[in-house]
Structure formats: C-alpha cells, structure tokens
Amino acid sequence: MRCLFCKLPSDAATSVEHVIPQSLGNSQVILPRGMICDPCNNYIARKIEQPLLAHESFRNLRAWYRIPNKRGRHPSLYGVIPGIDVGVNFRISQDGPELQLERIGDAEAVQAHLRGAREDGLTAVVFPREMRPPEREMSRLLGKIALEVFALRLLAVPAEIERLIDDPHWDRIRRWVRVGDNTDHWPFHMRKIYPEETLMAHPASGDWVQAGYIIDLLLTRRREHYIVWIFYGYEFALNLGGPSIKGYEEWLEEHSGLSPLIERLGLRFDADLIRLIGQPSLQAGIEFDLAQGVEGMWHE
C-alpha cells in the first residue's frame, strides 16, 4: 500500500484518515489505515488543519455550535476588547462562565483600559462570527479533502487507487497539499448559501437536526473537477486541475447561482422554517452514496 500524497509505502501507518477533520465534526467519512502515511498525516494536521481550527472563523463557529475536537473538548469562543484589540477567550466550565486573556502578556494593557473605563467598570467584548479563513491553509485543506474523496470512491477497486496515485494529472494538487511550494496562490470560491442554524432531517430518526456538512465533486463543461463542500451554510469550491475558479464562476452563471449541492440535487431551502427539504436519497443515510455522489453529516 502507498500513500495518496507522497506515493511512498504506507503499510506501517498507525491511524485511519478523516477525510474532513475530526475536529470539524466528522466521525463517519474515513479512509482506512495505510491510505495516508503517518508523516503526511502529521504534516497536514500541523501545517494545514491546526492553523485553520485555531483561526477565529472556524474556532468561533465550532465553539458556538459545540463541535468538540478529537479529544472531546469544546473550543473557547474568541473575542476582542475594542479599542485595545486584546484577545480574550470565553468558555463555560464546571464552575460557570470564564473569561480569560488569550495572552497573559496583555494583562497590563487590559488593567489600564479598565482603569479608564466608565465608573461602573464595564467594558465591551466583541466575538467575531465572520467566516474569513486564511486563504492558503483553506485552499490546501480543500485539495486534501478532494483527493481523499476520490480515493474514498475508489476503495472497492484497488487498481483504480493505484491509478489515482500514479496519474501525473493529480501531481500538481498533490504537491500543493503536501508541500505548498508550486504556486503562490491557489484560489477557492466561497459564499454563504443558507443560515448556519439551518436544519435537515436526520437519516435515521427523521427528526429535524442541525445541518453540518455536505460534500460532492463537480465536473464542469470545461472538464474541470471541483470539490464542493458546504459547512454550516458556507459553500467552498476548489478546482483540482489548477489555480483558477473561472470554470466554477461560469457554472454558477449558467445555472443562475444554484448550489451544486442543493437545488441541483433536488433540495430546496424553506426560509420561513430555516430547513433544507429534499429527496429521500440525500437523507437516507450518513454513509457515502456512490449513486448520488453525496455525503451528508447531521448534528443532533
């Protein structure tokens, strides 16, 4: 067995690979042990996933919706004291709500700020909720997810996995993920297509629960492959063939701005109820559906 990214033998790998990071709520979509070698797995975790998870965009969304990391811990909510731009974090512990400084070295600045505050000693804290992840790490994460989604689809045919590893067509995106030195900028498309709190029907119980993610591959008329990933209403798209999103922008224009993962697949958004309503095939299960090419995740 060889690694999907470095192509070196990976039989000694010690862990499975979460296609979408486990700390973003994924416990179902997993590649078996040996598909990714330990050095590549560790590199991607340290250099791509950790900076994204620590950034306020993902950190605050995860904190707000109580998405735990792989150890079961919930991140703190990151905030800023206006005027002095000092970072603080807020969490609820067993002893109640806690507000702590992000950096201990900012204590003196905060004390000076409080001395100059109003007589009641109150001061504001702003908790950013805007999704604006660091572009380089986000692009590389999308490339990583895309290659692993391809591998996931080919698991039943080992010869096709070998073709995916050997085919030079994928070497450019592979290099971008694994090393990140073959271009200065690999853009991705991002937009918000429904509110974060949108609900979907749980595949087992039928209860309305919070929509987590939907993921699929899109082939445009330019014969370009895109990975399209929706995470709490934010849609990301990346071209696997090269650093351009022109083909995706054309696709959106040709389809009146439809989402490849919503309206095109028979879903519709009920703005009054803040729910996604769609065909049973999307809601039938959490496992990867090869027939429909859709993966969905729901939060209880």
mmCIF file of C-alpha atoms in Angstrom:
data_model
loop_
_atom_site.group_PDB
_atom_site.id
_atom_site.type_symbol
_atom_site.label_atom_id
_atom_site.label_comp_id
_atom_site.label_asym_id
_atom_site.label_seq_id
_atom_site.Cartn_x
_atom_site.Cartn_y
_atom_site.Cartn_z
ATOM 1 C CA MET A 1 0.000 0.000 0.000
ATOM 2 C CA ARG A 2 1.224 3.506 -0.877
ATOM 3 C CA CYS A 3 0.405 6.947 0.459
ATOM 4 C CA LEU A 4 -2.039 9.014 -1.570
ATOM 5 C CA PHE A 5 0.132 12.120 -1.186
ATOM 6 C CA CYS A 6 3.837 11.176 -1.146
ATOM 7 C CA LYS A 7 3.402 7.838 -3.021
ATOM 8 C CA LEU A 8 5.771 6.086 -0.602
ATOM 9 C CA PRO A 9 4.933 2.756 1.090
ATOM 10 C CA SER A 10 2.420 3.336 3.897
ATOM 11 C CA ASP A 11 1.760 -0.132 5.310
ATOM 12 C CA ALA A 12 3.235 0.978 8.634
ATOM 13 C CA ALA A 13 0.684 3.781 9.067
ATOM 14 C CA THR A 14 -0.834 3.735 12.542
ATOM 15 C CA SER A 15 -4.108 5.614 12.088
ATOM 16 C CA VAL A 16 -7.096 5.986 9.830
ATOM 17 C CA GLU A 17 -7.597 9.219 7.889
ATOM 18 C CA HIS A 18 -10.600 11.513 8.470
ATOM 19 C CA VAL A 19 -11.449 12.987 5.070
ATOM 20 C CA ILE A 20 -12.897 16.036 6.806
ATOM 21 C CA PRO A 21 -11.041 16.828 10.057
ATOM 22 C CA GLN A 22 -12.468 15.109 13.085
ATOM 23 C CA SER A 23 -12.473 18.431 14.941
ATOM 24 C CA LEU A 24 -14.958 19.751 12.380
ATOM 25 C CA GLY A 25 -17.460 17.110 13.438
ATOM 26 C CA ASN A 26 -16.583 14.208 11.138
ATOM 27 C CA SER A 27 -16.618 10.740 12.665
ATOM 28 C CA GLN A 28 -18.050 8.835 9.692
ATOM 29 C CA VAL A 29 -16.156 9.692 6.487
ATOM 30 C CA ILE A 30 -12.856 7.883 6.964
ATOM 31 C CA LEU A 31 -10.180 6.268 4.794
ATOM 32 C CA PRO A 32 -8.709 3.030 6.148
ATOM 33 C CA ARG A 33 -5.300 2.823 7.768
ATOM 34 C CA GLY A 34 -2.492 2.891 5.212
ATOM 35 C CA MET A 35 -4.144 5.201 2.676
ATOM 36 C CA ILE A 36 -2.146 8.107 4.150
ATOM 37 C CA CYS A 37 1.291 7.604 5.706
ATOM 38 C CA ASP A 38 1.984 8.914 9.210
ATOM 39 C CA PRO A 39 4.457 11.663 8.095
ATOM 40 C CA CYS A 40 1.934 13.110 5.604
ATOM 41 C CA ASN A 41 -0.906 12.742 8.096
ATOM 42 C CA ASN A 42 1.080 14.552 10.796
ATOM 43 C CA TYR A 43 2.250 17.273 8.405
ATOM 44 C CA ILE A 44 -1.265 18.032 7.180
ATOM 45 C CA ALA A 45 -2.558 18.117 10.757
ATOM 46 C CA ARG A 46 0.159 20.550 11.933
ATOM 47 C CA LYS A 47 0.577 22.807 8.917
ATOM 48 C CA ILE A 48 -2.934 22.927 7.460
ATOM 49 C CA GLU A 49 -5.624 21.755 9.860
ATOM 50 C CA GLN A 50 -4.361 23.229 13.148
ATOM 51 C CA PRO A 51 -3.944 26.815 11.809
ATOM 52 C CA LEU A 52 -7.470 26.655 10.382
ATOM 53 C CA LEU A 53 -9.008 25.232 13.561
ATOM 54 C CA ALA A 54 -7.255 27.895 15.655
ATOM 55 C CA HIS A 55 -8.397 30.751 13.399
ATOM 56 C CA GLU A 56 -11.362 32.675 14.786
ATOM 57 C CA SER A 57 -13.559 31.788 11.778
ATOM 58 C CA PHE A 58 -13.659 28.059 12.497
ATOM 59 C CA ARG A 59 -12.887 28.337 16.201
ATOM 60 C CA ASN A 60 -15.886 30.559 16.963
ATOM 61 C CA LEU A 61 -18.248 28.585 14.755
ATOM 62 C CA ARG A 62 -17.143 25.371 16.474
ATOM 63 C CA ALA A 63 -17.454 27.000 19.909
ATOM 64 C CA TRP A 64 -20.895 28.436 19.143
ATOM 65 C CA TYR A 65 -22.296 25.087 17.950
ATOM 66 C CA ARG A 66 -20.372 22.978 20.479
ATOM 67 C CA ILE A 67 -18.355 20.914 17.969
ATOM 68 C CA PRO A 68 -15.714 19.057 20.019
ATOM 69 C CA ASN A 69 -12.172 18.220 18.976
ATOM 70 C CA LYS A 70 -10.928 14.628 18.714
ATOM 71 C CA ARG A 71 -10.406 14.544 22.493
ATOM 72 C CA GLY A 72 -13.990 15.584 23.132
ATOM 73 C CA ARG A 73 -13.159 19.122 24.288
ATOM 74 C CA HIS A 74 -15.030 22.177 23.058
ATOM 75 C CA PRO A 75 -13.028 25.205 21.893
ATOM 76 C CA SER A 76 -13.377 28.517 23.682
ATOM 77 C CA LEU A 77 -15.064 31.448 21.979
ATOM 78 C CA TYR A 78 -12.512 34.016 20.816
ATOM 79 C CA GLY A 79 -13.254 37.706 21.386
ATOM 80 C CA VAL A 80 -11.551 41.099 21.209
ATOM 81 C CA ILE A 81 -11.724 44.093 23.549
ATOM 82 C CA PRO A 82 -12.404 47.047 21.226
ATOM 83 C CA GLY A 83 -10.018 49.957 21.405
ATOM 84 C CA ILE A 84 -7.015 47.952 22.536
ATOM 85 C CA ASP A 85 -7.501 44.881 20.304
ATOM 86 C CA VAL A 86 -6.621 42.461 23.080
ATOM 87 C CA GLY A 87 -7.821 38.901 22.558
ATOM 88 C CA VAL A 88 -9.843 37.046 25.182
ATOM 89 C CA ASN A 89 -11.486 33.641 25.263
ATOM 90 C CA PHE A 90 -14.789 32.663 26.812
ATOM 91 C CA ARG A 91 -15.807 29.207 27.928
ATOM 92 C CA ILE A 92 -18.273 27.621 30.326
ATOM 93 C CA SER A 93 -16.513 25.347 32.797
ATOM 94 C CA GLN A 94 -17.853 23.251 35.666
ATOM 95 C CA ASP A 95 -17.527 26.347 37.861
ATOM 96 C CA GLY A 96 -19.518 28.538 35.491
ATOM 97 C CA PRO A 97 -18.644 31.102 32.787
ATOM 98 C CA GLU A 98 -14.983 32.086 32.443
ATOM 99 C CA LEU A 99 -13.424 34.979 30.536
ATOM 100 C CA GLN A 100 -9.651 34.723 30.190
ATOM 101 C CA LEU A 101 -6.942 36.561 28.303
ATOM 102 C CA GLU A 102 -5.731 34.919 25.126
ATOM 103 C CA ARG A 103 -2.208 36.026 26.034
ATOM 104 C CA ILE A 104 -1.086 36.527 29.634
ATOM 105 C CA GLY A 105 1.213 39.335 28.499
ATOM 106 C CA ASP A 106 -1.815 41.535 27.722
ATOM 107 C CA ALA A 107 -2.843 41.798 31.378
ATOM 108 C CA GLU A 108 -1.269 45.221 31.935
ATOM 109 C CA ALA A 109 -2.944 46.715 28.859
ATOM 110 C CA VAL A 110 -6.324 45.391 29.998
ATOM 111 C CA GLN A 111 -5.879 46.752 33.520
ATOM 112 C CA ALA A 112 -5.016 50.180 32.118
ATOM 113 C CA HIS A 113 -8.060 50.010 29.861
ATOM 114 C CA LEU A 114 -10.343 49.108 32.757
ATOM 115 C CA ARG A 115 -8.986 51.962 34.875
ATOM 116 C CA GLY A 116 -10.003 54.325 32.126
ATOM 117 C CA ALA A 117 -13.420 52.756 31.617
ATOM 118 C CA ARG A 118 -16.687 54.143 32.856
ATOM 119 C CA GLU A 119 -17.402 54.403 36.580
ATOM 120 C CA ASP A 120 -19.223 51.077 36.592
ATOM 121 C CA GLY A 121 -16.053 49.434 35.266
ATOM 122 C CA LEU A 122 -17.798 47.702 32.383
ATOM 123 C CA THR A 123 -16.156 47.203 29.014
ATOM 124 C CA ALA A 124 -17.298 45.573 25.786
ATOM 125 C CA VAL A 125 -16.033 42.353 24.252
ATOM 126 C CA VAL A 126 -16.684 41.602 20.563
ATOM 127 C CA PHE A 127 -16.873 37.971 19.411
ATOM 128 C CA PRO A 128 -16.299 37.842 15.610
ATOM 129 C CA ARG A 129 -18.567 35.484 13.636
ATOM 130 C CA GLU A 130 -17.436 36.294 10.089
ATOM 131 C CA MET A 131 -16.160 33.363 8.010
ATOM 132 C CA ARG A 132 -12.824 34.521 6.569
ATOM 133 C CA PRO A 133 -10.367 31.621 6.936
ATOM 134 C CA PRO A 134 -6.682 32.013 5.997
ATOM 135 C CA GLU A 135 -6.663 31.510 2.230
ATOM 136 C CA ARG A 136 -3.533 29.395 1.850
ATOM 137 C CA GLU A 137 -4.439 26.843 4.511
ATOM 138 C CA MET A 138 -8.084 26.734 3.403
ATOM 139 C CA SER A 139 -7.090 26.074 -0.199
ATOM 140 C CA ARG A 140 -4.733 23.276 0.802
ATOM 141 C CA LEU A 141 -7.371 21.713 3.068
ATOM 142 C CA LEU A 142 -9.855 21.661 0.192
ATOM 143 C CA GLY A 143 -7.251 19.996 -2.033
ATOM 144 C CA LYS A 144 -6.600 17.393 0.652
ATOM 145 C CA ILE A 145 -10.322 16.695 1.049
ATOM 146 C CA ALA A 146 -10.759 16.407 -2.731
ATOM 147 C CA LEU A 147 -8.044 13.787 -3.259
ATOM 148 C CA GLU A 148 -9.351 11.768 -0.338
ATOM 149 C CA VAL A 149 -12.933 11.919 -1.642
ATOM 150 C CA PHE A 150 -11.668 10.477 -4.938
ATOM 151 C CA ALA A 151 -9.857 7.726 -3.030
ATOM 152 C CA LEU A 152 -12.972 7.041 -0.970
ATOM 153 C CA ARG A 153 -14.992 6.443 -4.102
ATOM 154 C CA LEU A 154 -12.376 4.058 -5.492
ATOM 155 C CA LEU A 155 -11.829 1.930 -2.373
ATOM 156 C CA ALA A 156 -13.657 -1.039 -3.854
ATOM 157 C CA VAL A 157 -11.316 -1.086 -6.875
ATOM 158 C CA PRO A 158 -7.657 -1.236 -5.712
ATOM 159 C CA ALA A 159 -6.325 -0.908 -9.260
ATOM 160 C CA GLU A 160 -8.071 2.461 -9.573
ATOM 161 C CA ILE A 161 -6.485 3.632 -6.326
ATOM 162 C CA GLU A 162 -3.097 2.840 -7.859
ATOM 163 C CA ARG A 163 -4.048 4.814 -10.957
ATOM 164 C CA LEU A 164 -5.033 7.780 -8.797
ATOM 165 C CA ILE A 165 -1.647 7.666 -7.082
ATOM 166 C CA ASP A 166 0.391 7.273 -10.286
ATOM 167 C CA ASP A 167 -1.559 9.563 -12.620
ATOM 168 C CA PRO A 168 0.518 12.760 -13.142
ATOM 169 C CA HIS A 169 -2.715 14.710 -13.699
ATOM 170 C CA TRP A 170 -3.129 14.899 -9.899
ATOM 171 C CA ASP A 171 0.501 15.698 -9.071
ATOM 172 C CA ARG A 172 0.010 19.461 -9.073
ATOM 173 C CA ILE A 173 -2.760 19.485 -6.479
ATOM 174 C CA ARG A 174 -0.942 16.713 -4.594
ATOM 175 C CA ARG A 175 2.176 18.899 -4.383
ATOM 176 C CA TRP A 176 0.132 21.918 -3.282
ATOM 177 C CA VAL A 177 -1.329 19.950 -0.382
ATOM 178 C CA ARG A 178 1.791 18.056 0.616
ATOM 179 C CA VAL A 179 4.408 20.823 0.257
ATOM 180 C CA GLY A 180 2.672 24.012 -0.919
ATOM 181 C CA ASP A 181 5.607 25.366 -2.950
ATOM 182 C CA ASN A 182 4.388 25.063 -6.548
ATOM 183 C CA THR A 183 2.286 28.246 -6.683
ATOM 184 C CA ASP A 184 1.866 31.409 -4.664
ATOM 185 C CA HIS A 185 -1.916 31.331 -4.724
ATOM 186 C CA TRP A 186 -4.494 28.626 -5.454
ATOM 187 C CA PRO A 187 -7.855 30.400 -5.169
ATOM 188 C CA PHE A 188 -11.119 28.900 -3.984
ATOM 189 C CA HIS A 189 -14.688 30.149 -4.258
ATOM 190 C CA MET A 190 -16.595 30.883 -1.048
ATOM 191 C CA ARG A 191 -20.118 32.127 -0.395
ATOM 192 C CA LYS A 192 -22.852 31.722 2.198
ATOM 193 C CA ILE A 193 -25.868 29.924 0.770
ATOM 194 C CA TYR A 194 -28.046 29.372 3.859
ATOM 195 C CA PRO A 195 -28.008 30.340 7.562
ATOM 196 C CA GLU A 196 -25.707 28.455 9.933
ATOM 197 C CA GLU A 197 -28.658 27.275 12.021
ATOM 198 C CA THR A 198 -30.415 25.530 9.092
ATOM 199 C CA LEU A 199 -31.928 22.107 9.857
ATOM 200 C CA MET A 200 -32.068 18.866 7.873
ATOM 201 C CA ALA A 201 -33.984 15.642 8.510
ATOM 202 C CA HIS A 202 -31.909 13.098 10.414
ATOM 203 C CA PRO A 203 -31.461 9.993 8.204
ATOM 204 C CA ALA A 204 -32.376 7.531 10.971
ATOM 205 C CA SER A 205 -34.916 9.267 13.204
ATOM 206 C CA GLY A 206 -36.450 11.734 10.763
ATOM 207 C CA ASP A 207 -36.104 14.443 13.416
ATOM 208 C CA TRP A 208 -35.061 17.923 12.351
ATOM 209 C CA VAL A 209 -31.443 18.412 13.415
ATOM 210 C CA GLN A 210 -28.744 20.906 12.502
ATOM 211 C CA ALA A 211 -27.104 20.518 9.103
ATOM 212 C CA GLY A 212 -23.356 20.051 9.414
ATOM 213 C CA TYR A 213 -21.745 19.411 6.050
ATOM 214 C CA ILE A 214 -22.458 18.215 2.526
ATOM 215 C CA ILE A 215 -19.695 17.319 0.085
ATOM 216 C CA ASP A 216 -19.528 16.329 -3.573
ATOM 217 C CA LEU A 217 -17.400 16.509 -6.725
ATOM 218 C CA LEU A 218 -18.482 18.628 -9.697
ATOM 219 C CA LEU A 219 -17.365 18.227 -13.312
ATOM 220 C CA THR A 220 -17.890 21.409 -15.385
ATOM 221 C CA ARG A 221 -18.240 21.705 -19.153
ATOM 222 C CA ARG A 222 -14.556 22.686 -19.200
ATOM 223 C CA ARG A 223 -13.886 19.138 -17.940
ATOM 224 C CA GLU A 224 -12.563 20.575 -14.684
ATOM 225 C CA HIS A 225 -13.049 18.705 -11.428
ATOM 226 C CA TYR A 226 -14.126 20.789 -8.437
ATOM 227 C CA ILE A 227 -14.540 19.766 -4.855
ATOM 228 C CA VAL A 228 -17.596 21.491 -3.383
ATOM 229 C CA TRP A 229 -18.030 21.457 0.378
ATOM 230 C CA ILE A 230 -20.791 23.098 2.417
ATOM 231 C CA PHE A 231 -20.030 23.601 6.108
ATOM 232 C CA TYR A 232 -22.797 25.148 8.229
ATOM 233 C CA GLY A 233 -24.129 27.027 5.220
ATOM 234 C CA TYR A 234 -20.771 28.214 3.846
ATOM 235 C CA GLU A 235 -20.011 26.793 0.418
ATOM 236 C CA PHE A 236 -16.378 26.308 -0.685
ATOM 237 C CA ALA A 237 -15.238 25.191 -4.156
ATOM 238 C CA LEU A 238 -11.726 24.413 -5.425
ATOM 239 C CA ASN A 239 -10.502 23.466 -8.897
ATOM 240 C CA LEU A 240 -8.313 20.361 -8.686
ATOM 241 C CA GLY A 241 -6.758 20.955 -12.095
ATOM 242 C CA GLY A 242 -5.114 24.288 -11.420
ATOM 243 C CA PRO A 243 -5.263 27.645 -9.613
ATOM 244 C CA SER A 244 -8.341 29.107 -11.316
ATOM 245 C CA ILE A 245 -12.026 29.255 -10.380
ATOM 246 C CA LYS A 246 -13.215 30.735 -13.673
ATOM 247 C CA GLY A 247 -14.935 27.487 -14.630
ATOM 248 C CA TYR A 248 -16.896 27.434 -11.370
ATOM 249 C CA GLU A 249 -17.944 31.052 -11.772
ATOM 250 C CA GLU A 250 -19.152 30.191 -15.293
ATOM 251 C CA TRP A 251 -21.073 27.201 -13.938
ATOM 252 C CA LEU A 252 -22.807 29.393 -11.352
ATOM 253 C CA GLU A 253 -23.702 31.964 -14.015
ATOM 254 C CA GLU A 254 -25.059 29.282 -16.347
ATOM 255 C CA HIS A 255 -27.181 27.828 -13.545
ATOM 256 C CA SER A 256 -28.473 31.119 -12.121
ATOM 257 C CA GLY A 257 -26.372 30.863 -8.978
ATOM 258 C CA LEU A 258 -27.690 27.447 -7.909
ATOM 259 C CA SER A 259 -25.591 25.455 -5.489
ATOM 260 C CA PRO A 260 -24.277 22.197 -6.986
ATOM 261 C CA LEU A 261 -25.145 20.508 -3.679
ATOM 262 C CA ILE A 262 -28.591 21.948 -3.014
ATOM 263 C CA GLU A 263 -31.025 22.814 -5.800
ATOM 264 C CA ARG A 264 -29.268 20.724 -8.453
ATOM 265 C CA LEU A 265 -29.805 17.584 -6.366
ATOM 266 C CA GLY A 266 -33.466 18.245 -5.663
ATOM 267 C CA LEU A 267 -33.215 20.009 -2.312
ATOM 268 C CA ARG A 268 -34.914 23.277 -1.540
ATOM 269 C CA PHE A 269 -34.494 25.795 1.244
ATOM 270 C CA ASP A 270 -37.530 26.817 3.288
ATOM 271 C CA ALA A 271 -36.625 30.309 4.511
ATOM 272 C CA ASP A 272 -39.615 30.514 6.853
ATOM 273 C CA LEU A 273 -38.652 27.344 8.707
ATOM 274 C CA ILE A 274 -34.863 27.577 8.088
ATOM 275 C CA ARG A 275 -34.863 23.995 6.822
ATOM 276 C CA LEU A 276 -33.430 22.093 3.885
ATOM 277 C CA ILE A 277 -36.095 19.867 2.370
ATOM 278 C CA GLY A 278 -35.153 17.328 -0.262
ATOM 279 C CA GLN A 279 -35.297 13.952 -1.897
ATOM 280 C CA PRO A 280 -35.010 10.856 0.324
ATOM 281 C CA SER A 281 -31.741 9.781 -1.347
ATOM 282 C CA LEU A 282 -29.854 12.606 0.357
ATOM 283 C CA GLN A 283 -31.464 11.914 3.713
ATOM 284 C CA ALA A 284 -31.324 8.122 3.538
ATOM 285 C CA GLY A 285 -28.033 7.651 5.323
ATOM 286 C CA ILE A 286 -24.778 9.087 6.532
ATOM 287 C CA GLU A 287 -22.629 6.678 4.527
ATOM 288 C CA PHE A 288 -21.102 7.798 1.231
ATOM 289 C CA ASP A 289 -23.651 7.243 -1.544
ATOM 290 C CA LEU A 290 -21.867 6.346 -4.786
ATOM 291 C CA ALA A 291 -25.065 6.524 -6.801
ATOM 292 C CA GLN A 292 -25.802 10.116 -5.833
ATOM 293 C CA GLY A 293 -22.236 11.193 -5.065
ATOM 294 C CA VAL A 294 -23.278 12.974 -1.906
ATOM 295 C CA GLU A 295 -22.029 12.859 1.664
ATOM 296 C CA GLY A 296 -24.036 14.463 4.427
ATOM 297 C CA MET A 297 -23.470 14.960 8.141
ATOM 298 C CA TRP A 298 -26.031 15.984 10.713
ATOM 299 C CA HIS A 299 -25.686 17.159 14.308
ATOM 300 C CA GLU A 300 -28.099 16.039 16.990
#
